[in-house]
Amino acid sequence: MPLLQSPVCNPAGVPIIEYDYVKNLHSDDGPTPIRKTSPIKASRALLLRVVCSQPNLGRQEIASNHVPTNHQNHQPVVEPPSNPPPPPAKKSNTKYETFTPQRASELFKKYADNDDADVIGPEGFEQLCTDANMPLDGPRPIIFAWQMGAKDMAKVTKDEWTKGTSQLKISSVPQIELAISELDDLLIQGKAPVRAAPKNQEYDRSSYFSYSADVKSGFSKLYSYAFALAKPEASRNIDMEYPIMKEIIDFINEKGTYKATNKDLWTMMLEFCETVTPNLQGYDPDAAWPTLLDDFVAWKTASPDTEQTAN
C-alpha cells in the first residue's frame, strides 16, 4: 500500500497526519492495538504530540480549561509549557567522545540506505531512533529531524546530517540521545534548563541555551517546523479531510472546557471522523466512544440545524 498523506485534526484543531490505526476497537481497558507500520507513518502521527504537548498531560483524562485559539483562523495559540519545572535530572556517567567530522561521517554510513549512500531512509532512521532512545511514539524523532534540518519525514540526507551534526558537535549515538532528550525535557516536558559549564560540554549547547533563554520562541520554532514537515511539498496547506472535524472543533471551542487528550480519545478520534457523517449517520450510541465524542453528538443533536436536517 502506498504511503498516502491523509490529514486530520486533533481536538484542538491542529492538523496532523493519519496513522495506520486498527479500526472498530472501542475498549477502554487498555491501549488500542496498532498494526506494524513504517517509521514514516509512525512519525507523522507524532506531529500531534509535538505541536500540542503540555507537561504531564499524555496520561491524564480530559481536563478542564479552555484551549486558547485565534478566532480568525481557528488555530490554537502556541503556548510553551507552564507547569512548575521539576528539579534538574541527575547527570549520567556516560562518557562522550570528542566530536570529529570523520566520526560523524562514519556514523552516517552506519544508518545510510544500502542502495543510496547519501541518504538515511526510513529503515535506517527507525534503527537510529531505537539506538538513540527516540521512541517513535514520542516527540523525539521530530525534534531530531528539526535539529538536522530534515525536509522529509523519516529521512536525513548526507548534507543535512553534516550540517546538523557539525552545528551540535555530535558524532556518536550517546551524544544524539543526550542532545535530543534535553530539548524534549525543555520544550515539551517543561523541565528546568540544564546547567552546564561553558567548557568540556558533551556537545555544543549554543542552540539549546538560546531556546532555554526564550522557551516560548523555541517551542514556536518547533511548532512551525512540524507544520512544514507535515504538509505536502507542493501545497501551502494541510487540508482537513473529514467534514465533521470542523464541527468537533467548534464544539470544543464553544464549550471551552477541554484542554488535554488521552490515548483513548487520540485513537478513536480518527475512527469517529472516518465512520460518522456530518448528519451523524454511522454513529452507534451503544459503542464505547470517548466521553468527549458522546458529548459532541448530544450537542449536535440538540442544535436546530441538525433537527432541520433530520426532518
CSV table of N, CA, C and O in Angstrom, one decimal, residues 5-85:
chain,number,residue,atom,x,y,z
A,5,GLN,N,-0.5,10.7,2.3
A,5,GLN,CA,-0.8,11.7,3.4
A,5,GLN,C,-2.2,11.9,3.4
A,5,GLN,O,-2.9,12.3,2.5
A,6,SER,N,-2.8,11.7,4.6
A,6,SER,CA,-4.3,11.9,4.8
A,6,SER,C,-4.5,12.8,6.0
A,6,SER,O,-4.6,12.3,7.1
A,7,PRO,N,-4.5,14.1,5.9
A,7,PRO,CA,-4.5,15.0,7.1
A,7,PRO,C,-5.8,14.9,7.8
A,7,PRO,O,-6.9,14.8,7.3
A,8,VAL,N,-5.7,14.9,9.1
A,8,VAL,CA,-6.8,15.1,10.0
A,8,VAL,C,-6.5,16.1,11.1
A,8,VAL,O,-5.4,16.7,11.0
A,9,CYS,N,-7.3,16.3,12.1
A,9,CYS,CA,-7.0,17.3,13.1
A,9,CYS,C,-7.2,16.7,14.5
A,9,CYS,O,-8.1,15.8,14.6
A,10,ASN,N,-6.5,17.2,15.4
A,10,ASN,CA,-6.7,16.8,16.8
A,10,ASN,C,-7.8,17.6,17.4
A,10,ASN,O,-8.3,18.5,16.8
A,11,PRO,N,-8.2,17.3,18.7
A,11,PRO,CA,-9.3,18.0,19.3
A,11,PRO,C,-9.1,19.5,19.4
A,11,PRO,O,-10.0,20.3,19.5
A,12,ALA,N,-7.8,20.0,19.3
A,12,ALA,CA,-7.6,21.4,19.4
A,12,ALA,C,-7.6,22.1,18.1
A,12,ALA,O,-7.4,23.3,18.0
A,13,GLY,N,-7.8,21.3,17.0
A,13,GLY,CA,-7.8,21.9,15.7
A,13,GLY,C,-6.5,21.9,15.0
A,13,GLY,O,-6.4,22.6,13.9
A,14,VAL,N,-5.5,21.2,15.5
A,14,VAL,CA,-4.2,21.3,14.8
A,14,VAL,C,-4.1,20.1,13.8
A,14,VAL,O,-4.4,19.0,14.1
A,15,PRO,N,-3.7,20.4,12.6
A,15,PRO,CA,-3.6,19.4,11.6
A,15,PRO,C,-2.5,18.4,11.9
A,15,PRO,O,-1.4,18.8,12.2
A,16,ILE,N,-2.9,17.1,11.7
A,16,ILE,CA,-1.8,16.1,11.9
A,16,ILE,C,-2.0,15.1,10.7
A,16,ILE,O,-2.8,15.3,9.8
A,17,ILE,N,-1.2,14.1,10.7
A,17,ILE,CA,-1.2,13.1,9.6
A,17,ILE,C,-1.7,11.8,10.1
A,17,ILE,O,-1.4,11.3,11.1
A,18,GLU,N,-2.5,11.2,9.2
A,18,GLU,CA,-3.2,10.0,9.6
A,18,GLU,C,-2.2,8.9,9.9
A,18,GLU,O,-1.2,8.7,9.2
A,19,TYR,N,-2.5,8.1,10.9
A,19,TYR,CA,-1.7,6.9,11.3
A,19,TYR,C,-2.5,5.7,10.9
A,19,TYR,O,-3.6,5.8,10.5
A,20,ASP,N,-1.8,4.6,10.9
A,20,ASP,CA,-2.4,3.3,10.4
A,20,ASP,C,-3.1,2.7,11.6
A,20,ASP,O,-2.7,1.6,12.1
A,21,TYR,N,-4.2,3.2,12.1
A,21,TYR,CA,-4.9,2.7,13.2
A,21,TYR,C,-5.7,1.4,12.9
A,21,TYR,O,-6.2,1.3,11.8
A,22,VAL,N,-5.8,0.6,13.9
A,22,VAL,CA,-6.8,-0.5,13.8
A,22,VAL,C,-8.1,0.0,14.1
A,22,VAL,O,-8.3,0.7,15.1
A,23,LYS,N,-9.1,-0.4,13.3
A,23,LYS,CA,-10.5,0.2,13.4
A,23,LYS,C,-11.4,-0.8,14.2
A,23,LYS,O,-11.1,-1.9,14.4
A,24,ASN,N,-12.5,-0.2,14.6
A,24,ASN,CA,-13.6,-1.0,15.2
A,24,ASN,C,-13.2,-1.6,16.6
A,24,ASN,O,-13.6,-2.7,17.0
A,25,LEU,N,-12.3,-0.9,17.3
A,25,LEU,CA,-11.9,-1.3,18.6
A,25,LEU,C,-12.3,-0.2,19.6
A,25,LEU,O,-11.7,0.9,19.5
A,26,HIS,N,-13.2,-0.5,20.5
A,26,HIS,CA,-13.7,0.6,21.3
A,26,HIS,C,-13.5,0.3,22.8
A,26,HIS,O,-14.1,1.0,23.7
A,27,SER,N,-12.6,-0.6,23.1
A,27,SER,CA,-12.3,-0.9,24.5
A,27,SER,C,-11.5,0.2,25.2
A,27,SER,O,-10.6,0.7,24.7
A,28,ASP,N,-12.0,0.5,26.5
A,28,ASP,CA,-11.3,1.5,27.3
A,28,ASP,C,-10.3,0.8,28.3
A,28,ASP,O,-9.7,1.4,29.1
A,29,ASP,N,-10.2,-0.6,28.2
A,29,ASP,CA,-9.5,-1.3,29.2
A,29,ASP,C,-8.0,-1.3,28.9
A,29,ASP,O,-7.2,-1.6,29.8
A,30,GLY,N,-7.5,-0.9,27.8
A,30,GLY,CA,-6.1,-0.9,27.6
A,30,GLY,C,-5.8,-0.2,26.3
A,30,GLY,O,-6.7,0.3,25.6
A,31,PRO,N,-4.5,-0.1,25.9
A,31,PRO,CA,-4.1,0.6,24.7
A,31,PRO,C,-4.7,-0.1,23.5
A,31,PRO,O,-4.9,-1.3,23.4
A,32,THR,N,-5.1,0.7,22.5
A,32,THR,CA,-5.6,0.2,21.3
A,32,THR,C,-4.5,-0.4,20.4
A,32,THR,O,-3.5,0.3,20.2
A,33,PRO,N,-4.7,-1.6,20.0
A,33,PRO,CA,-3.6,-2.2,19.1
A,33,PRO,C,-3.4,-1.4,17.9
A,33,PRO,O,-4.4,-0.9,17.3
A,34,ILE,N,-2.2,-1.4,17.4
A,34,ILE,CA,-1.9,-0.7,16.2
A,34,ILE,C,-1.1,-1.6,15.3
A,34,ILE,O,-0.2,-2.3,15.7
A,35,ARG,N,-1.4,-1.7,14.0
A,35,ARG,CA,-0.7,-2.5,13.1
A,35,ARG,C,0.7,-2.0,13.0
A,35,ARG,O,1.0,-0.9,13.0
A,36,LYS,N,1.6,-3.0,12.7
A,36,LYS,CA,3.0,-2.6,12.5
A,36,LYS,C,3.0,-1.8,11.2
A,36,LYS,O,2.5,-2.1,10.2
A,37,THR,N,3.7,-0.6,11.2
A,37,THR,CA,3.7,0.3,10.1
A,37,THR,C,5.1,0.9,9.9
A,37,THR,O,6.0,0.6,10.7
A,38,SER,N,5.3,1.6,8.9
A,38,SER,CA,6.6,2.2,8.6
A,38,SER,C,6.9,3.3,9.5
A,38,SER,O,6.0,4.0,10.1
A,39,PRO,N,8.2,3.6,9.7
A,39,PRO,CA,8.5,4.8,10.6
A,39,PRO,C,8.0,6.1,10.0
A,39,PRO,O,7.9,7.1,10.7
A,40,ILE,N,7.8,6.2,8.7
A,40,ILE,CA,7.2,7.4,8.1
A,40,ILE,C,5.8,7.6,8.7
A,40,ILE,O,5.5,8.7,9.2
A,41,LYS,N,5.0,6.6,8.6
A,41,LYS,CA,3.6,6.8,9.1
A,41,LYS,C,3.6,7.0,10.6
A,41,LYS,O,2.9,7.9,11.2
A,42,ALA,N,4.5,6.3,11.3
A,42,ALA,CA,4.6,6.4,12.8
A,42,ALA,C,5.0,7.8,13.2
A,42,ALA,O,4.4,8.5,14.0
A,43,SER,N,6.0,8.4,12.5
A,43,SER,CA,6.5,9.7,12.8
A,43,SER,C,5.5,10.8,12.5
A,43,SER,O,5.4,11.8,13.2
A,44,ARG,N,4.7,10.6,11.4
A,44,ARG,CA,3.7,11.6,11.1
A,44,ARG,C,2.7,11.7,12.2
A,44,ARG,O,2.2,12.8,12.5
A,45,ALA,N,2.3,10.6,12.7
A,45,ALA,CA,1.3,10.6,13.8
A,45,ALA,C,1.8,11.4,15.0
A,45,ALA,O,1.0,12.0,15.8
A,46,LEU,N,3.1,11.5,15.2
A,46,LEU,CA,3.7,12.2,16.3
A,46,LEU,C,3.6,13.7,16.2
A,46,LEU,O,3.8,14.4,17.2
A,47,LEU,N,3.3,14.2,15.1
A,47,LEU,CA,3.2,15.7,14.9
A,47,LEU,C,2.1,16.3,15.9
A,47,LEU,O,2.3,17.4,16.4
A,48,LEU,N,1.1,15.5,16.2
A,48,LEU,CA,0.1,15.9,17.1
A,48,LEU,C,0.7,16.2,18.5
A,48,LEU,O,0.5,17.2,19.1
A,49,ARG,N,1.5,15.3,18.9
A,49,ARG,CA,2.1,15.4,20.3
A,49,ARG,C,3.1,16.5,20.3
A,49,ARG,O,3.3,17.2,21.3
A,50,VAL,N,3.8,16.7,19.2
A,50,VAL,CA,4.8,17.8,19.2
A,50,VAL,C,4.2,19.1,19.3
A,50,VAL,O,4.6,20.0,20.1
A,51,VAL,N,3.2,19.4,18.5
A,51,VAL,CA,2.7,20.7,18.4
A,51,VAL,C,1.6,21.0,19.5
A,51,VAL,O,1.3,22.2,19.7
A,52,CYS,N,1.1,20.0,20.2
A,52,CYS,CA,0.1,20.2,21.2
A,52,CYS,C,0.5,19.8,22.6
A,52,CYS,O,-0.3,19.9,23.5
A,53,SER,N,1.7,19.3,22.8
A,53,SER,CA,2.1,18.7,24.1
A,53,SER,C,2.1,19.8,25.2
A,53,SER,O,2.5,20.9,24.9
A,54,GLN,N,1.6,19.4,26.3
A,54,GLN,CA,1.8,20.1,27.5
A,54,GLN,C,2.4,19.2,28.6
A,54,GLN,O,2.1,18.0,28.5
A,55,PRO,N,3.1,19.6,29.6
A,55,PRO,CA,3.7,18.7,30.5
A,55,PRO,C,2.7,17.8,31.2
A,55,PRO,O,1.7,18.2,31.7
A,56,ASN,N,3.0,16.5,31.2
A,56,ASN,CA,2.3,15.5,32.0
A,56,ASN,C,0.8,15.4,31.7
A,56,ASN,O,0.0,14.9,32.4
A,57,LEU,N,0.5,15.7,30.4
A,57,LEU,CA,-0.9,15.6,30.0
A,57,LEU,C,-1.2,14.3,29.3
A,57,LEU,O,-2.4,13.9,29.1
A,58,GLY,N,-0.2,13.6,28.8
A,58,GLY,CA,-0.4,12.5,28.0
A,58,GLY,C,-1.2,11.3,28.6
A,58,GLY,O,-1.9,10.6,28.0
A,59,ARG,N,-1.0,11.2,30.0
A,59,ARG,CA,-1.7,10.1,30.7
A,59,ARG,C,-2.9,10.5,31.4
A,59,ARG,O,-3.6,9.8,32.1
A,60,GLN,N,-3.3,11.8,31.3
A,60,GLN,CA,-4.5,12.3,32.1
A,60,GLN,C,-5.7,12.1,31.3
A,60,GLN,O,-5.7,12.0,30.1
A,61,GLU,N,-6.8,12.1,32.0
A,61,GLU,CA,-8.1,12.2,31.4
A,61,GLU,C,-8.4,13.6,30.9
A,61,GLU,O,-7.6,14.5,31.2
A,62,ILE,N,-9.4,13.8,30.1
A,62,ILE,CA,-9.7,15.2,29.6
A,62,ILE,C,-9.8,16.1,30.8
A,62,ILE,O,-10.6,15.9,31.8
A,63,ALA,N,-9.1,17.2,30.8
A,63,ALA,CA,-9.1,18.1,31.9
A,63,ALA,C,-9.9,19.4,31.5
A,63,ALA,O,-10.3,19.6,30.4
A,64,SER,N,-10.1,20.2,32.5
A,64,SER,CA,-10.8,21.5,32.3
A,64,SER,C,-9.8,22.5,31.8
A,64,SER,O,-8.6,22.3,31.7
A,65,ASN,N,-10.3,23.7,31.5
A,65,ASN,CA,-9.6,24.8,30.9
A,65,ASN,C,-9.7,24.9,29.4
A,65,ASN,O,-9.5,23.8,28.8
A,66,HIS,N,-9.9,26.0,28.9
A,66,HIS,CA,-10.1,26.3,27.5
A,66,HIS,C,-8.8,26.3,26.7
A,66,HIS,O,-7.8,26.8,27.2
A,67,VAL,N,-8.8,25.7,25.5
A,67,VAL,CA,-7.7,25.8,24.7
A,67,VAL,C,-7.7,27.1,23.9
A,67,VAL,O,-8.7,27.3,23.1
A,68,PRO,N,-6.8,28.1,24.2
A,68,PRO,CA,-6.9,29.4,23.5
A,68,PRO,C,-6.8,29.3,22.0
A,68,PRO,O,-5.9,28.5,21.5
A,69,THR,N,-7.6,30.0,21.3
A,69,THR,CA,-7.5,29.9,19.8
A,69,THR,C,-7.5,31.3,19.2
A,69,THR,O,-7.9,32.3,19.8
A,70,ASN,N,-7.0,31.3,18.0
A,70,ASN,CA,-7.1,32.5,17.2
A,70,ASN,C,-8.4,32.4,16.4
A,70,ASN,O,-8.5,31.6,15.5
A,71,HIS,N,-9.4,33.2,16.8
A,71,HIS,CA,-10.7,33.0,16.2
A,71,HIS,C,-10.8,33.4,14.7
A,71,HIS,O,-11.8,33.1,14.1
A,72,GLN,N,-9.8,34.0,14.2
A,72,GLN,CA,-9.8,34.3,12.8
A,72,GLN,C,-9.5,33.1,11.9
A,72,GLN,O,-10.1,33.0,10.8
A,73,ASN,N,-8.7,32.2,12.4
A,73,ASN,CA,-8.4,31.1,11.6
A,73,ASN,C,-8.5,29.8,12.3
A,73,ASN,O,-8.1,28.7,11.8
A,74,HIS,N,-9.1,29.8,13.6
A,74,HIS,CA,-9.4,28.7,14.4
A,74,HIS,C,-8.1,27.8,14.7
A,74,HIS,O,-8.2,26.6,14.9
A,75,GLN,N,-7.0,28.4,14.7
A,75,GLN,CA,-5.8,27.7,15.0
A,75,GLN,C,-5.4,28.0,16.5
A,75,GLN,O,-5.6,29.1,17.0
A,76,PRO,N,-4.9,27.0,17.2
A,76,PRO,CA,-4.6,27.2,18.6
A,76,PRO,C,-3.4,28.1,18.8
A,76,PRO,O,-2.5,28.1,18.0
A,77,VAL,N,-3.5,28.9,19.8
A,77,VAL,CA,-2.4,29.8,20.1
A,77,VAL,C,-1.3,29.0,20.7
A,77,VAL,O,-1.5,28.2,21.6
A,78,VAL,N,-0.1,29.2,20.2
A,78,VAL,CA,1.1,28.4,20.7
A,78,VAL,C,1.5,28.9,22.0
A,78,VAL,O,1.8,30.1,22.2
A,79,GLU,N,1.5,28.0,23.0
A,79,GLU,CA,2.0,28.4,24.3
A,79,GLU,C,2.9,27.4,24.8
A,79,GLU,O,2.7,26.2,24.8
A,80,PRO,N,4.1,27.8,25.4
A,80,PRO,CA,5.0,26.8,25.9
A,80,PRO,C,4.5,26.2,27.2
A,80,PRO,O,3.6,26.8,27.8
A,81,PRO,N,5.1,25.1,27.6
A,81,PRO,CA,4.7,24.5,28.9
A,81,PRO,C,4.8,25.5,30.0
A,81,PRO,O,5.7,26.3,30.1
A,82,SER,N,3.8,25.5,31.0
A,82,SER,CA,3.8,26.5,32.0
A,82,SER,C,3.8,25.9,33.4
A,82,SER,O,3.7,26.6,34.4
A,83,ASN,N,3.8,24.5,33.5
A,83,ASN,CA,3.8,23.9,34.8
A,83,ASN,C,5.1,24.2,35.5
A,83,ASN,O,6.2,24.4,34.9
A,84,PRO,N,5.1,24.2,36.9
A,84,PRO,CA,6.4,24.4,37.6
A,84,PRO,C,7.4,23.4,37.2
A,84,PRO,O,7.1,22.2,37.2
A,85,PRO,N,8.6,23.8,36.9
A,85,PRO,CA,9.6,22.8,36.5
A,85,PRO,C,10.1,21.9,37.6
A,85,PRO,O,10.3,22.4,38.7
